[in-house]
PDB file of C-alpha atoms in Angstrom:
ATOM      1  CA  MET X   1     -30.858  29.283 -13.920  1.00 61.00           C
ATOM      2  CA  ASN X   2     -29.143  27.202 -16.966  1.00 73.00           C
ATOM      3  CA  ILE X   3     -26.974  24.174 -16.482  1.00 76.00           C
ATOM      4  CA  ARG X   4     -24.622  23.772 -19.077  1.00 80.00           C
ATOM      5  CA  ILE X   5     -22.993  20.390 -19.990  1.00 84.00           C
ATOM      6  CA  ARG X   6     -19.627  21.874 -18.915  1.00 85.00           C
ATOM      7  CA  ASP X   7     -20.994  22.453 -15.435  1.00 81.00           C
ATOM      8  CA  ILE X   8     -22.162  18.796 -15.211  1.00 86.00           C
ATOM      9  CA  VAL X   9     -18.616  17.638 -16.175  1.00 88.00           C
ATOM     10  CA  ASP X  10     -17.128  20.190 -13.768  1.00 88.00           C
ATOM     11  CA  ILE X  11     -19.291  18.627 -11.008  1.00 88.00           C
ATOM     12  CA  LEU X  12     -18.603  14.956 -11.927  1.00 90.00           C
ATOM     13  CA  ILE X  13     -14.794  15.525 -11.958  1.00 91.00           C
ATOM     14  CA  VAL X  14     -15.173  17.477  -8.437  1.00 89.00           C
ATOM     15  CA  ALA X  15     -16.815  14.200  -7.194  1.00 89.00           C
ATOM     16  CA  VAL X  16     -14.570  12.010  -8.619  1.00 87.00           C
ATOM     17  CA  VAL X  17     -11.516  13.654  -7.233  1.00 83.00           C
ATOM     18  CA  PHE X  18     -13.207  13.849  -3.687  1.00 81.00           C
ATOM     19  CA  TYR X  19     -13.823  10.137  -4.128  1.00 81.00           C
ATOM     20  CA  LYS X  20     -10.516   9.278  -4.990  1.00 75.00           C
ATOM     21  CA  LEU X  21      -9.290  11.182  -1.878  1.00 72.00           C
ATOM     22  CA  TYR X  22     -11.632   9.594   0.423  1.00 73.00           C
ATOM     23  CA  THR X  23     -10.192   6.204  -0.929  1.00 71.00           C
ATOM     24  CA  LEU X  24      -6.922   7.306   0.061  1.00 64.00           C
ATOM     25  CA  ILE X  25      -7.591   8.386   3.738  1.00 63.00           C
ATOM     26  CA  ARG X  26     -10.297   5.791   4.393  1.00 64.00           C
ATOM     27  CA  GLU X  27      -9.390   3.931   7.594  1.00 55.00           C
ATOM     28  CA  THR X  28      -6.175   5.945   8.266  1.00 57.00           C
ATOM     29  CA  ARG X  29      -5.591   8.654  10.894  1.00 57.00           C
ATOM     30  CA  ALA X  30      -6.444  11.378   8.351  1.00 62.00           C
ATOM     31  CA  GLU X  31      -9.828  10.186   8.208  1.00 65.00           C
ATOM     32  CA  GLN X  32     -10.219  11.048  11.982  1.00 65.00           C
ATOM     33  CA  LEU X  33      -8.623  14.300  11.640  1.00 69.00           C
ATOM     34  CA  ILE X  34     -10.974  15.341   8.613  1.00 72.00           C
ATOM     35  CA  LYS X  35     -13.869  14.585  10.988  1.00 74.00           C
ATOM     36  CA  GLY X  36     -12.134  16.682  13.782  1.00 76.00           C
ATOM     37  CA  ILE X  37     -11.600  19.845  11.274  1.00 76.00           C
ATOM     38  CA  GLY X  38     -15.176  19.510  10.035  1.00 80.00           C
ATOM     39  CA  VAL X  39     -16.331  19.777  13.787  1.00 83.00           C
ATOM     40  CA  LEU X  40     -13.998  22.905  14.336  1.00 81.00           C
ATOM     41  CA  LEU X  41     -15.365  24.590  11.017  1.00 83.00           C
ATOM     42  CA  VAL X  42     -19.079  23.958  12.350  1.00 87.00           C
ATOM     43  CA  LEU X  43     -18.152  25.425  15.760  1.00 87.00           C
ATOM     44  CA  THR X  44     -16.567  28.367  14.468  1.00 84.00           C
ATOM     45  CA  GLU X  45     -19.697  29.235  12.344  1.00 86.00           C
ATOM     46  CA  VAL X  46     -21.985  28.521  15.100  1.00 88.00           C
ATOM     47  CA  SER X  47     -20.081  30.890  17.536  1.00 85.00           C
ATOM     48  CA  GLU X  48     -20.171  33.558  14.948  1.00 86.00           C
ATOM     49  CA  TRP X  49     -23.907  33.051  14.575  1.00 89.00           C
ATOM     50  CA  LEU X  50     -24.169  33.168  18.435  1.00 86.00           C
ATOM     51  CA  GLU X  51     -22.127  36.209  18.575  1.00 82.00           C
ATOM     52  CA  LEU X  52     -19.572  34.512  20.812  1.00 85.00           C
ATOM     53  CA  TYR X  53     -16.666  36.646  19.860  1.00 84.00           C
ATOM     54  CA  THR X  54     -14.048  35.269  22.146  1.00 88.00           C
ATOM     55  CA  ILE X  55     -14.687  31.547  21.158  1.00 84.00           C
ATOM     56  CA  ASN X  56     -15.011  32.638  17.516  1.00 84.00           C
ATOM     57  CA  TRP X  57     -11.622  34.460  17.523  1.00 87.00           C
ATOM     58  CA  ILE X  58      -9.828  31.543  18.973  1.00 86.00           C
ATOM     59  CA  LEU X  59     -11.274  28.953  16.681  1.00 82.00           C
ATOM     60  CA  GLY X  60     -10.517  31.315  13.879  1.00 80.00           C
ATOM     61  CA  ASN X  61      -6.958  31.366  14.577  1.00 81.00           C
ATOM     62  CA  ALA X  62      -6.529  28.107  15.363  1.00 77.00           C
ATOM     63  CA  MET X  63      -7.926  27.231  11.782  1.00 74.00           C
ATOM     64  CA  THR X  64      -5.333  29.671  10.373  1.00 75.00           C
ATOM     65  CA  VAL X  65      -2.384  28.246  12.173  1.00 74.00           C
ATOM     66  CA  GLY X  66      -3.587  24.946  11.875  1.00 70.00           C
ATOM     67  CA  THR X  67      -3.235  25.060   8.013  1.00 70.00           C
ATOM     68  CA  LEU X  68       0.764  24.436   8.288  1.00 73.00           C
ATOM     69  CA  ALA X  69      -0.240  21.852  11.056  1.00 69.00           C
ATOM     70  CA  ILE X  70      -2.390  20.010   8.657  1.00 68.00           C
ATOM     71  CA  LEU X  71       0.375  19.692   5.857  1.00 70.00           C
ATOM     72  CA  ILE X  72       2.897  18.291   8.267  1.00 71.00           C
ATOM     73  CA  VAL X  73       0.162  15.861   9.839  1.00 65.00           C
ATOM     74  CA  PHE X  74      -1.017  14.903   6.582  1.00 65.00           C
ATOM     75  CA  GLN X  75       2.410  14.319   4.958  1.00 67.00           C
ATOM     76  CA  PRO X  76       2.246  10.562   4.521  1.00 64.00           C
ATOM     77  CA  GLU X  77      -1.114  10.922   3.094  1.00 61.00           C
ATOM     78  CA  LEU X  78      -0.151  13.779   0.783  1.00 67.00           C
ATOM     79  CA  ARG X  79       2.821  11.815  -0.672  1.00 67.00           C
ATOM     80  CA  ARG X  80       0.684   8.542  -0.685  1.00 62.00           C
ATOM     81  CA  GLY X  81      -1.658  10.726  -3.301  1.00 64.00           C
ATOM     82  CA  LEU X  82       1.113  12.186  -5.162  1.00 68.00           C
ATOM     83  CA  GLU X  83       2.518   8.786  -5.663  1.00 64.00           C
ATOM     84  CA  TYR X  84      -0.855   7.439  -6.950  1.00 61.00           C
ATOM     85  CA  ILE X  85      -0.741  10.110  -9.405  1.00 63.00           C
ATOM     86  CA  GLY X  86       2.668   9.340 -10.460  1.00 63.00           C
ATOM     87  CA  ARG X  87       1.675   5.896 -10.718  1.00 55.00           C
ATOM     88  CA  SER X  88      -0.809   6.591 -13.503  1.00 54.00           C
ATOM     89  CA  ARG X  89      -0.835   4.997 -17.069  1.00 48.00           C
ATOM     90  CA  PHE X  90      -0.366   8.662 -18.199  1.00 44.00           C
ATOM     91  CA  PHE X  91       3.095   8.753 -16.556  1.00 44.00           C
ATOM     92  CA  SER X  92       4.372   5.080 -16.602  1.00 44.00           C
ATOM     93  CA  LYS X  93       5.949   2.969 -19.124  1.00 42.00           C
ATOM     94  CA  SER X  94       6.344  -0.953 -18.610  1.00 41.00           C
ATOM     95  CA  LEU X  95       5.916  -2.104 -14.930  1.00 40.00           C
ATOM     96  CA  ILE X  96       8.526  -4.621 -14.932  1.00 44.00           C
ATOM     97  CA  GLU X  97      11.510  -4.796 -17.245  1.00 45.00           C
ATOM     98  CA  ILE X  98      12.344  -8.807 -16.896  1.00 49.00           C
ATOM     99  CA  ARG X  99      10.306 -10.935 -18.992  1.00 53.00           C
ATOM    100  CA  GLY X 100      10.388 -14.425 -20.383  1.00 55.00           C
ATOM    101  CA  GLU X 101      12.307 -17.268 -18.851  1.00 60.00           C
ATOM    102  CA  ASN X 102      14.197 -14.576 -16.403  1.00 76.00           C
ATOM    103  CA  MET X 103      10.626 -13.810 -15.293  1.00 79.00           C
ATOM    104  CA  SER X 104       9.591 -17.392 -14.787  1.00 84.00           C
ATOM    105  CA  ARG X 105      12.906 -18.337 -12.991  1.00 89.00           C
ATOM    106  CA  VAL X 106      12.480 -15.120 -10.390  1.00 90.00           C
ATOM    107  CA  VAL X 107       9.104 -16.535  -9.720  1.00 92.00           C
ATOM    108  CA  ASP X 108       9.979 -20.178  -9.347  1.00 93.00           C
ATOM    109  CA  GLU X 109      12.660 -19.002  -6.938  1.00 94.00           C
ATOM    110  CA  ILE X 110      10.715 -16.951  -4.925  1.00 95.00           C
ATOM    111  CA  VAL X 111       7.708 -19.420  -4.408  1.00 96.00           C
ATOM    112  CA  GLU X 112      10.377 -22.344  -3.814  1.00 96.00           C
ATOM    113  CA  ALA X 113      11.822 -20.292  -0.906  1.00 96.00           C
ATOM    114  CA  THR X 114       8.622 -19.038   0.654  1.00 96.00           C
ATOM    115  CA  ALA X 115       7.113 -22.634   0.330  1.00 96.00           C
ATOM    116  CA  SER X 116      10.256 -24.036   2.126  1.00 96.00           C
ATOM    117  CA  LEU X 117       9.973 -21.371   4.634  1.00 96.00           C
ATOM    118  CA  ALA X 118       6.308 -22.096   5.432  1.00 95.00           C
ATOM    119  CA  ARG X 119       7.023 -25.777   5.788  1.00 95.00           C
ATOM    120  CA  GLN X 120       9.656 -24.997   8.553  1.00 94.00           C
ATOM    121  CA  LYS X 121       7.284 -22.187   9.954  1.00 94.00           C
ATOM    122  CA  ILE X 122      10.218 -19.980   9.882  1.00 95.00           C
ATOM    123  CA  GLY X 123       8.854 -16.172   9.647  1.00 94.00           C
ATOM    124  CA  ALA X 124       9.569 -14.238   6.445  1.00 95.00           C
ATOM    125  CA  LEU X 125       8.920 -10.915   4.778  1.00 96.00           C
ATOM    126  CA  ILE X 126       9.563 -10.257   1.207  1.00 96.00           C
ATOM    127  CA  VAL X 127       8.724  -7.027  -0.701  1.00 96.00           C
ATOM    128  CA  LEU X 128       8.651  -6.726  -4.258  1.00 94.00           C
ATOM    129  CA  GLU X 129       9.443  -3.357  -5.544  1.00 90.00           C
ATOM    130  CA  LYS X 130       7.689  -2.097  -8.647  1.00 85.00           C
ATOM    131  CA  GLN X 131       7.206   1.449  -9.896  1.00 79.00           C
ATOM    132  CA  THR X 132       7.419   3.432  -6.655  1.00 80.00           C
ATOM    133  CA  GLY X 133      11.371   3.486  -5.465  1.00 81.00           C
ATOM    134  CA  LEU X 134      12.104   1.832  -2.078  1.00 87.00           C
ATOM    135  CA  ASN X 135      15.633   3.181  -1.623  1.00 85.00           C
ATOM    136  CA  GLU X 136      14.618   4.916   1.586  1.00 86.00           C
ATOM    137  CA  VAL X 137      13.768   1.442   3.049  1.00 90.00           C
ATOM    138  CA  VAL X 138      16.983  -0.113   1.308  1.00 91.00           C
ATOM    139  CA  GLU X 139      19.127   2.351   3.202  1.00 90.00           C
ATOM    140  CA  THR X 140      17.661   0.953   6.670  1.00 92.00           C
ATOM    141  CA  GLY X 141      19.000  -2.363   5.917  1.00 94.00           C
ATOM    142  CA  THR X 142      21.939  -4.217   4.490  1.00 94.00           C
ATOM    143  CA  LYS X 143      22.570  -4.013   0.787  1.00 93.00           C
ATOM    144  CA  ILE X 144      22.712  -7.396  -0.906  1.00 94.00           C
ATOM    145  CA  GLY X 145      22.807  -6.863  -4.944  1.00 91.00           C
ATOM    146  CA  GLY X 146      22.586 -10.499  -5.376  1.00 91.00           C
ATOM    147  CA  THR X 147      20.554 -12.343  -8.081  1.00 92.00           C
ATOM    148  CA  VAL X 148      17.289 -13.827  -6.552  1.00 93.00           C
ATOM    149  CA  SER X 149      17.525 -17.392  -5.647  1.00 94.00           C
ATOM    150  CA  SER X 150      15.482 -19.748  -3.311  1.00 94.00           C
ATOM    151  CA  ASP X 151      19.021 -20.611  -1.154  1.00 95.00           C
ATOM    152  CA  LEU X 152      19.806 -17.168  -0.719  1.00 95.00           C
ATOM    153  CA  LEU X 153      16.289 -16.134   0.298  1.00 95.00           C
ATOM    154  CA  ILE X 154      16.102 -19.220   2.846  1.00 95.00           C
ATOM    155  CA  ASN X 155      19.501 -18.608   4.364  1.00 95.00           C
ATOM    156  CA  ILE X 156      18.722 -15.119   4.810  1.00 95.00           C
ATOM    157  CA  PHE X 157      15.651 -15.692   7.236  1.00 95.00           C
ATOM    158  CA  ILE X 158      17.064 -18.579   9.091  1.00 94.00           C
ATOM    159  CA  PRO X 159      16.690 -17.851  12.831  1.00 92.00           C
ATOM    160  CA  ASN X 160      19.395 -15.920  14.826  1.00 89.00           C
ATOM    161  CA  THR X 161      21.298 -15.260  11.531  1.00 90.00           C
ATOM    162  CA  PRO X 162      22.421 -11.562  11.214  1.00 89.00           C
ATOM    163  CA  LEU X 163      19.784 -10.585   8.487  1.00 91.00           C
ATOM    164  CA  HIS X 164      16.750 -12.483   9.513  1.00 89.00           C
ATOM    165  CA  ASP X 165      14.924 -10.003  11.392  1.00 89.00           C
ATOM    166  CA  GLY X 166      13.638  -7.433   8.877  1.00 91.00           C
ATOM    167  CA  ALA X 167      12.433  -7.404   5.285  1.00 95.00           C
ATOM    168  CA  VAL X 168      14.067  -8.268   1.998  1.00 96.00           C
ATOM    169  CA  ILE X 169      13.519  -5.965  -0.713  1.00 95.00           C
ATOM    170  CA  ILE X 170      13.659  -7.242  -4.531  1.00 94.00           C
ATOM    171  CA  LYS X 171      13.505  -5.227  -7.691  1.00 89.00           C
ATOM    172  CA  ASP X 172      13.318  -7.315 -10.770  1.00 85.00           C
ATOM    173  CA  ASP X 173      15.670 -10.209 -10.407  1.00 88.00           C
ATOM    174  CA  ILE X 174      17.980  -8.610  -7.810  1.00 91.00           C
ATOM    175  CA  ILE X 175      17.750  -8.860  -3.847  1.00 94.00           C
ATOM    176  CA  LYS X 176      18.676  -5.124  -3.309  1.00 94.00           C
ATOM    177  CA  ALA X 177      18.906  -5.416   0.301  1.00 95.00           C
ATOM    178  CA  ALA X 178      17.788  -7.346   3.815  1.00 95.00           C
ATOM    179  CA  ALA X 179      16.928  -6.593   7.281  1.00 94.00           C
ATOM    180  CA  CYS X 180      15.251  -3.634   6.397  1.00 95.00           C
ATOM    181  CA  PHE X 181      12.894  -1.930   8.424  1.00 94.00           C
ATOM    182  CA  LEU X 182       9.344  -0.997   7.269  1.00 93.00           C
ATOM    183  CA  PRO X 183       6.638   1.269   8.279  1.00 90.00           C
ATOM    184  CA  LEU X 184       3.652  -0.099  10.205  1.00 90.00           C
ATOM    185  CA  THR X 185       0.158   0.057   9.022  1.00 87.00           C
ATOM    186  CA  ASP X 186      -2.093   3.060  10.217  1.00 77.00           C
ATOM    187  CA  SER X 187      -5.209   1.080   9.567  1.00 77.00           C
ATOM    188  CA  SER X 188      -7.445   0.761  12.621  1.00 75.00           C
ATOM    189  CA  SER X 189      -9.319  -2.240  10.969  1.00 78.00           C
ATOM    190  CA  VAL X 190      -6.501  -4.688  10.838  1.00 81.00           C
ATOM    191  CA  SER X 191      -7.194  -7.738  12.758  1.00 81.00           C
ATOM    192  CA  LYS X 192      -5.383  -8.226  16.298  1.00 81.00           C
ATOM    193  CA  GLU X 193      -4.311 -11.974  14.884  1.00 82.00           C
ATOM    194  CA  LEU X 194      -1.847  -9.916  12.762  1.00 86.00           C
ATOM    195  CA  GLY X 195       1.539  -9.457  14.237  1.00 88.00           C
ATOM    196  CA  THR X 196       4.258  -6.875  13.303  1.00 91.00           C
ATOM    197  CA  ARG X 197       5.446  -8.662  10.333  1.00 92.00           C
ATOM    198  CA  HIS X 198       1.739  -8.383   8.796  1.00 93.00           C
ATOM    199  CA  ARG X 199       1.507  -4.963  10.022  1.00 93.00           C
ATOM    200  CA  ALA X 200       4.642  -4.022   8.496  1.00 94.00           C
ATOM    201  CA  ALA X 201       3.689  -5.538   5.061  1.00 94.00           C
ATOM    202  CA  LEU X 202       0.452  -3.601   5.020  1.00 93.00           C
ATOM    203  CA  GLY X 203       2.211  -0.558   6.017  1.00 92.00           C
ATOM    204  CA  ILE X 204       4.452  -0.640   3.048  1.00 92.00           C
ATOM    205  CA  SER X 205       1.726  -1.483   0.693  1.00 90.00           C
ATOM    206  CA  GLU X 206      -0.056   1.656   1.862  1.00 87.00           C
ATOM    207  CA  ARG X 207       2.872   3.822   1.030  1.00 85.00           C
ATOM    208  CA  SER X 208       4.002   2.220  -2.126  1.00 85.00           C
ATOM    209  CA  ASP X 209       2.777   0.154  -4.968  1.00 85.00           C
ATOM    210  CA  SER X 210       4.657  -3.053  -3.727  1.00 90.00           C
ATOM    211  CA  ILE X 211       3.577  -6.201  -3.297  1.00 92.00           C
ATOM    212  CA  SER X 212       4.707  -8.153  -0.083  1.00 95.00           C
ATOM    213  CA  ILE X 213       4.651 -11.677   0.901  1.00 96.00           C
ATOM    214  CA  ILE X 214       4.482 -12.717   4.306  1.00 96.00           C
ATOM    215  CA  VAL X 215       5.248 -16.151   6.259  1.00 96.00           C
ATOM    216  CA  SER X 216       3.824 -16.458   9.560  1.00 94.00           C
ATOM    217  CA  GLU X 217       6.258 -18.107  12.030  1.00 92.00           C
ATOM    218  CA  GLU X 218       3.701 -19.088  14.237  1.00 91.00           C
ATOM    219  CA  THR X 219       1.373 -21.091  11.540  1.00 92.00           C
ATOM    220  CA  GLY X 220       3.460 -20.886   8.706  1.00 93.00           C
ATOM    221  CA  ALA X 221       0.675 -19.599   6.819  1.00 95.00           C
ATOM    222  CA  ILE X 222       1.422 -17.561   3.383  1.00 95.00           C
ATOM    223  CA  SER X 223       0.004 -14.061   2.907  1.00 95.00           C
ATOM    224  CA  ILE X 224       0.262 -11.246   0.344  1.00 95.00           C
ATOM    225  CA  ALA X 225      -0.346  -7.739   0.961  1.00 94.00           C
ATOM    226  CA  GLU X 226      -1.018  -5.065  -1.657  1.00 90.00           C
ATOM    227  CA  ASN X 227      -2.503  -1.972  -1.726  1.00 86.00           C
ATOM    228  CA  GLY X 228      -3.549  -1.675   1.952  1.00 86.00           C
ATOM    229  CA  THR X 229      -5.302  -5.134   1.680  1.00 89.00           C
ATOM    230  CA  ILE X 230      -4.044  -8.702   2.803  1.00 91.00           C
ATOM    231  CA  SER X 231      -4.906 -11.951   1.123  1.00 91.00           C
ATOM    232  CA  ARG X 232      -4.025 -14.704   3.781  1.00 92.00           C
ATOM    233  CA  TYR X 233      -3.636 -18.742   3.647  1.00 93.00           C
ATOM    234  CA  LEU X 234      -2.563 -18.774   0.364  1.00 94.00           C
ATOM    235  CA  ASP X 235      -0.769 -22.046  -1.138  1.00 93.00           C
ATOM    236  CA  ALA X 236       2.389 -22.328  -3.352  1.00 93.00           C
ATOM    237  CA  LYS X 237       0.323 -22.785  -6.515  1.00 92.00           C
ATOM    238  CA  THR X 238      -1.766 -19.619  -5.764  1.00 93.00           C
ATOM    239  CA  LEU X 239       1.332 -17.554  -4.980  1.00 93.00           C
ATOM    240  CA  LYS X 240       2.841 -18.593  -8.234  1.00 92.00           C
ATOM    241  CA  GLN X 241      -0.385 -17.691 -10.231  1.00 91.00           C
ATOM    242  CA  ILE X 242      -0.383 -14.173  -8.410  1.00 89.00           C
ATOM    243  CA  LEU X 243       3.394 -13.528  -8.961  1.00 89.00           C
ATOM    244  CA  LEU X 244       3.091 -14.436 -12.571  1.00 86.00           C
ATOM    245  CA  GLU X 245       0.238 -12.196 -12.813  1.00 83.00           C
ATOM    246  CA  MET X 246       2.248  -9.266 -11.506  1.00 76.00           C
ATOM    247  CA  TYR X 247       5.026  -9.655 -14.134  1.00 70.00           C
ATOM    248  CA  LYS X 248       2.603  -9.233 -16.840  1.00 67.00           C
ATOM    249  CA  PRO X 249       1.717  -6.243 -18.519  1.00 54.00           C
ATOM    250  CA  LYS X 250      -1.456  -4.861 -16.979  1.00 51.00           C
ATOM    251  CA  SER X 251      -4.806  -4.270 -18.790  1.00 48.00           C
ATOM    252  CA  SER X 252      -6.779  -2.465 -15.973  1.00 45.00           C
ATOM    253  CA  ASP X 253      -6.446  -0.809 -12.769  1.00 49.00           C
ATOM    254  CA  GLN X 254      -7.364  -3.809 -10.834  1.00 53.00           C
ATOM    255  CA  THR X 255      -4.729  -5.081  -8.264  1.00 57.00           C
ATOM    256  CA  PHE X 256      -3.164  -8.578  -8.642  1.00 56.00           C
ATOM    257  CA  ILE X 257      -5.091  -9.708  -5.636  1.00 58.00           C
ATOM    258  CA  THR X 258      -8.437  -8.556  -6.770  1.00 57.00           C
ATOM    259  CA  ARG X 259      -7.801 -10.076 -10.301  1.00 56.00           C
ATOM    260  CA  TRP X 260      -6.768 -13.264  -8.734  1.00 55.00           C
ATOM    261  CA  ARG X 261      -9.935 -13.339  -6.586  1.00 55.00           C
ATOM    262  CA  ASN X 262     -12.185 -12.316  -9.485  1.00 57.00           C
ATOM    263  CA  LYS X 263     -10.779 -15.267 -11.703  1.00 52.00           C
ATOM    264  CA  ASP X 264     -11.144 -17.758  -8.689  1.00 54.00           C
ATOM    265  CA  GLU X 265     -14.800 -16.604  -8.220  1.00 53.00           C
ATOM    266  CA  ASP X 266     -15.165 -17.117 -12.066  1.00 53.00           C
ATOM    267  CA  GLY X 267     -13.929 -20.721 -11.726  1.00 52.00           C
ATOM    268  CA  GLN X 268     -16.231 -21.389  -8.872  1.00 49.00           C
ATOM    269  CA  LYS X 269     -19.443 -20.594 -10.881  1.00 49.00           C
TER     270      LYS X 269
END
């Protein structure tokens, strides 16, 4: 059998696609469902080999009907995968439209508000929208439409005020909405130390390319969630570095947190 170059390329493409699919469903409920489907396929083949016709008929029909059920159950993962494709460089333009002094001002205002809330141990959740639109999330809260300022952000999260419970959504230099409800993470590996606010930040980062800033009301610790990962116990200086990096055009597919960590490791060396 002759193996051509195009056959090798074909195999490599399929391998890359399967690897990307695995990274999308890893540590989510979809991973467990895939394992369950694999077991059913094995049982179907075994029942046919052993000539257990009744069991084989049941399993065969279950797999046929289950195709539609899989599409319904996997809807969040399928949506996440399509959004991942849509966010690729081939389809995208510049990530963030604001630049220069306005960019620096927005970062300064967000960092100042976050640092103040952390000192006072006031819980907060700020989501910075990027390419993936978050209008569905915005609709769950109260629309603001105001320019980003530290005073406004601090006032939103003051305890016992109408908008303090929930997330603030920021797009460019505009606070789109406050008191928004976010989906919780499906990951089973999340630390039990993390509360609902952190789980919500991870949840929205799994379903979009947004970056979330979290302030713990118990400890005042600052954290950032992006792409299903969380970086905890940041100071104001580090937060500012990450946000400034976010508003710059990317030169690679690494996340902002990953690039910051790599830069920090290089500095330590």
